[in-house]
Amino acid sequence: MEDYLRVIFEIIEDKGYARVKDIAKKLDVSLPTVTEMLKKLSEMGFVSYEKYGGVTLTPKGREIAKAIKVRHDTFAKFLEIILVPREIAEKDAHELEHRLSPKTIEQFTKFVDFITQNQPRPEFIRRWLELFKSYSKK
């Protein structure tokens, strides 16, 4: 369910609208699978969906989808910080977001924020990143 909400959110952010085929393509699932999940998400009040029409997130669905995306992006960014290639980081972020406890997720978020949002970046962080990059090349 979370994957669907995140993907719908991303597609709408990118294109302005989402369709069943867009969702199916991004999740690599069949059209009937997407349709079935959209019915469930609609019943739960997360999306508005009409057969052969577009898909929109309800305010409740958008709020949840945005939180899911932030969590996913946090893990992807962490993996990129430790020099995991972007394509792999995206895939692995998906695995992490479903397997870790809320407290662990919170600490990952704090760490990524600390590393990326301190402006100007403290010298020790800049130096740490340089040293890690050098170490990783061994």
Short mmCIF file of N, CA and C in Angstrom, two decimals, residues 49-119:
data_model
loop_
_atom_site.label_atom_id
_atom_site.label_comp_id
_atom_site.label_asym_id
_atom_site.label_seq_id
_atom_site.Cartn_x
_atom_site.Cartn_y
_atom_site.Cartn_z
N TYR A 49 -10.53 7.59 -7.28
CA TYR A 49 -10.27 6.85 -8.50
C TYR A 49 -11.59 6.44 -9.14
N GLU A 50 -11.68 6.70 -10.43
CA GLU A 50 -12.82 6.22 -11.21
C GLU A 50 -12.26 5.41 -12.36
N LYS A 51 -12.88 4.28 -12.62
CA LYS A 51 -12.43 3.41 -13.70
C LYS A 51 -12.25 4.21 -14.98
N TYR A 52 -11.12 3.99 -15.65
CA TYR A 52 -10.74 4.66 -16.90
C TYR A 52 -10.46 6.15 -16.70
N GLY A 53 -10.38 6.60 -15.47
CA GLY A 53 -10.08 8.00 -15.20
C GLY A 53 -8.73 8.14 -14.51
N GLY A 54 -8.44 9.33 -14.08
CA GLY A 54 -7.19 9.59 -13.38
C GLY A 54 -7.28 9.22 -11.91
N VAL A 55 -6.16 9.27 -11.27
CA VAL A 55 -6.05 8.96 -9.85
C VAL A 55 -5.57 10.22 -9.14
N THR A 56 -6.24 10.58 -8.07
CA THR A 56 -5.78 11.70 -7.25
C THR A 56 -5.70 11.24 -5.80
N LEU A 57 -4.83 11.89 -5.07
CA LEU A 57 -4.72 11.61 -3.64
C LEU A 57 -5.69 12.51 -2.88
N THR A 58 -6.36 11.95 -1.92
CA THR A 58 -7.18 12.76 -1.03
C THR A 58 -6.22 13.53 -0.11
N PRO A 59 -6.70 14.52 0.62
CA PRO A 59 -5.80 15.20 1.57
C PRO A 59 -5.13 14.22 2.53
N LYS A 60 -5.90 13.26 3.03
CA LYS A 60 -5.35 12.24 3.93
C LYS A 60 -4.30 11.39 3.21
N GLY A 61 -4.60 10.99 1.99
CA GLY A 61 -3.66 10.19 1.20
C GLY A 61 -2.40 10.95 0.87
N ARG A 62 -2.56 12.23 0.54
CA ARG A 62 -1.40 13.07 0.21
C ARG A 62 -0.48 13.22 1.42
N GLU A 63 -1.06 13.42 2.57
CA GLU A 63 -0.26 13.58 3.79
C GLU A 63 0.56 12.32 4.07
N ILE A 64 -0.08 11.18 3.97
CA ILE A 64 0.61 9.90 4.21
C ILE A 64 1.66 9.66 3.13
N ALA A 65 1.30 9.90 1.87
CA ALA A 65 2.23 9.69 0.76
C ALA A 65 3.47 10.56 0.89
N LYS A 66 3.26 11.79 1.30
CA LYS A 66 4.39 12.71 1.46
C LYS A 66 5.33 12.21 2.55
N ALA A 67 4.78 11.73 3.66
CA ALA A 67 5.61 11.19 4.75
C ALA A 67 6.39 9.96 4.28
N ILE A 68 5.74 9.12 3.50
CA ILE A 68 6.40 7.92 2.97
C ILE A 68 7.54 8.33 2.04
N LYS A 69 7.30 9.31 1.20
CA LYS A 69 8.34 9.78 0.26
C LYS A 69 9.52 10.37 1.02
N VAL A 70 9.25 11.16 2.04
CA VAL A 70 10.34 11.74 2.83
C VAL A 70 11.18 10.63 3.45
N ARG A 71 10.53 9.62 3.98
CA ARG A 71 11.24 8.49 4.59
C ARG A 71 12.11 7.77 3.54
N HIS A 72 11.52 7.51 2.38
CA HIS A 72 12.25 6.86 1.28
C HIS A 72 13.45 7.71 0.86
N ASP A 73 13.22 8.99 0.67
CA ASP A 73 14.30 9.89 0.23
C ASP A 73 15.41 9.99 1.27
N THR A 74 15.05 9.92 2.55
CA THR A 74 16.06 9.94 3.61
C THR A 74 17.00 8.75 3.49
N PHE A 75 16.44 7.57 3.29
CA PHE A 75 17.28 6.39 3.15
C PHE A 75 18.12 6.45 1.88
N ALA A 76 17.52 6.90 0.79
CA ALA A 76 18.28 7.02 -0.47
C ALA A 76 19.44 7.99 -0.29
N LYS A 77 19.18 9.12 0.36
CA LYS A 77 20.22 10.12 0.58
C LYS A 77 21.32 9.56 1.48
N PHE A 78 20.95 8.86 2.54
CA PHE A 78 21.95 8.25 3.41
C PHE A 78 22.86 7.32 2.61
N LEU A 79 22.26 6.48 1.80
CA LEU A 79 23.04 5.53 1.00
C LEU A 79 23.94 6.25 0.01
N GLU A 80 23.48 7.35 -0.53
CA GLU A 80 24.32 8.14 -1.44
C GLU A 80 25.47 8.80 -0.66
N ILE A 81 25.21 9.23 0.56
CA ILE A 81 26.28 9.81 1.40
C ILE A 81 27.41 8.81 1.59
N ILE A 82 27.04 7.55 1.77
CA ILE A 82 28.08 6.53 1.96
C ILE A 82 28.51 5.92 0.63
N LEU A 83 28.22 6.65 -0.44
CA LEU A 83 28.73 6.38 -1.79
C LEU A 83 28.14 5.16 -2.47
N VAL A 84 26.94 4.79 -2.12
CA VAL A 84 26.22 3.76 -2.86
C VAL A 84 25.71 4.42 -4.14
N PRO A 85 25.92 3.81 -5.31
CA PRO A 85 25.42 4.41 -6.55
C PRO A 85 23.91 4.65 -6.48
N ARG A 86 23.48 5.75 -7.10
CA ARG A 86 22.09 6.21 -7.00
C ARG A 86 21.06 5.12 -7.32
N GLU A 87 21.25 4.39 -8.40
CA GLU A 87 20.28 3.36 -8.78
C GLU A 87 20.14 2.29 -7.70
N ILE A 88 21.25 1.88 -7.16
CA ILE A 88 21.23 0.89 -6.08
C ILE A 88 20.64 1.51 -4.81
N ALA A 89 21.00 2.75 -4.52
CA ALA A 89 20.48 3.44 -3.34
C ALA A 89 18.96 3.52 -3.37
N GLU A 90 18.40 3.81 -4.53
CA GLU A 90 16.93 3.88 -4.65
C GLU A 90 16.29 2.53 -4.35
N LYS A 91 16.87 1.49 -4.90
CA LYS A 91 16.33 0.14 -4.68
C LYS A 91 16.46 -0.27 -3.22
N ASP A 92 17.64 -0.05 -2.66
CA ASP A 92 17.88 -0.44 -1.27
C ASP A 92 17.09 0.41 -0.28
N ALA A 93 16.87 1.68 -0.61
CA ALA A 93 16.05 2.54 0.25
C ALA A 93 14.66 1.95 0.41
N HIS A 94 14.16 1.40 -0.67
CA HIS A 94 12.84 0.75 -0.64
C HIS A 94 12.83 -0.40 0.36
N GLU A 95 13.89 -1.18 0.38
CA GLU A 95 13.97 -2.29 1.33
C GLU A 95 14.06 -1.78 2.77
N LEU A 96 14.89 -0.79 2.99
CA LEU A 96 15.07 -0.26 4.35
C LEU A 96 13.79 0.33 4.91
N GLU A 97 13.07 1.06 4.09
CA GLU A 97 11.90 1.77 4.61
C GLU A 97 10.83 0.84 5.14
N HIS A 98 10.87 -0.42 4.72
CA HIS A 98 9.86 -1.39 5.16
C HIS A 98 10.34 -2.29 6.29
N ARG A 99 11.60 -2.21 6.63
CA ARG A 99 12.16 -3.19 7.56
C ARG A 99 12.66 -2.63 8.89
N LEU A 100 12.72 -1.33 9.02
CA LEU A 100 13.31 -0.75 10.22
C LEU A 100 12.26 -0.20 11.18
N SER A 101 12.62 -0.15 12.43
CA SER A 101 11.71 0.36 13.45
C SER A 101 11.58 1.88 13.33
N PRO A 102 10.49 2.43 13.84
CA PRO A 102 10.31 3.89 13.81
C PRO A 102 11.46 4.65 14.46
N LYS A 103 12.01 4.14 15.56
CA LYS A 103 13.12 4.82 16.23
C LYS A 103 14.37 4.84 15.35
N THR A 104 14.64 3.74 14.68
CA THR A 104 15.79 3.68 13.78
C THR A 104 15.59 4.64 12.62
N ILE A 105 14.40 4.70 12.08
CA ILE A 105 14.09 5.63 10.99
C ILE A 105 14.30 7.07 11.46
N GLU A 106 13.85 7.36 12.67
CA GLU A 106 14.02 8.70 13.23
C GLU A 106 15.51 9.08 13.32
N GLN A 107 16.33 8.14 13.76
CA GLN A 107 17.77 8.42 13.89
C GLN A 107 18.44 8.57 12.52
N PHE A 108 18.04 7.76 11.55
CA PHE A 108 18.54 7.93 10.18
C PHE A 108 18.21 9.34 9.69
N THR A 109 16.99 9.76 9.93
CA THR A 109 16.54 11.08 9.48
C THR A 109 17.38 12.18 10.13
N LYS A 110 17.59 12.07 11.43
CA LYS A 110 18.40 13.07 12.13
C LYS A 110 19.83 13.10 11.58
N PHE A 111 20.39 11.93 11.33
CA PHE A 111 21.75 11.87 10.81
C PHE A 111 21.85 12.51 9.42
N VAL A 112 20.94 12.15 8.54
CA VAL A 112 20.97 12.72 7.18
C VAL A 112 20.75 14.22 7.24
N ASP A 113 19.82 14.67 8.05
CA ASP A 113 19.60 16.12 8.20
C ASP A 113 20.86 16.80 8.73
N PHE A 114 21.50 16.20 9.70
CA PHE A 114 22.71 16.77 10.28
C PHE A 114 23.82 16.90 9.23
N ILE A 115 23.99 15.86 8.45
CA ILE A 115 25.05 15.86 7.44
C ILE A 115 24.74 16.82 6.30
N THR A 116 23.49 16.90 5.90
CA THR A 116 23.15 17.65 4.68
C THR A 116 22.63 19.06 4.91
N GLN A 117 22.12 19.37 6.08
CA GLN A 117 21.45 20.66 6.26
C GLN A 117 22.22 21.65 7.11
N ASN A 118 23.39 21.32 7.55
CA ASN A 118 24.19 22.28 8.31
C ASN A 118 24.89 23.21 7.34
N GLN A 119 24.41 24.42 7.25
CA GLN A 119 25.00 25.40 6.33
C GLN A 119 25.51 26.59 7.11
#
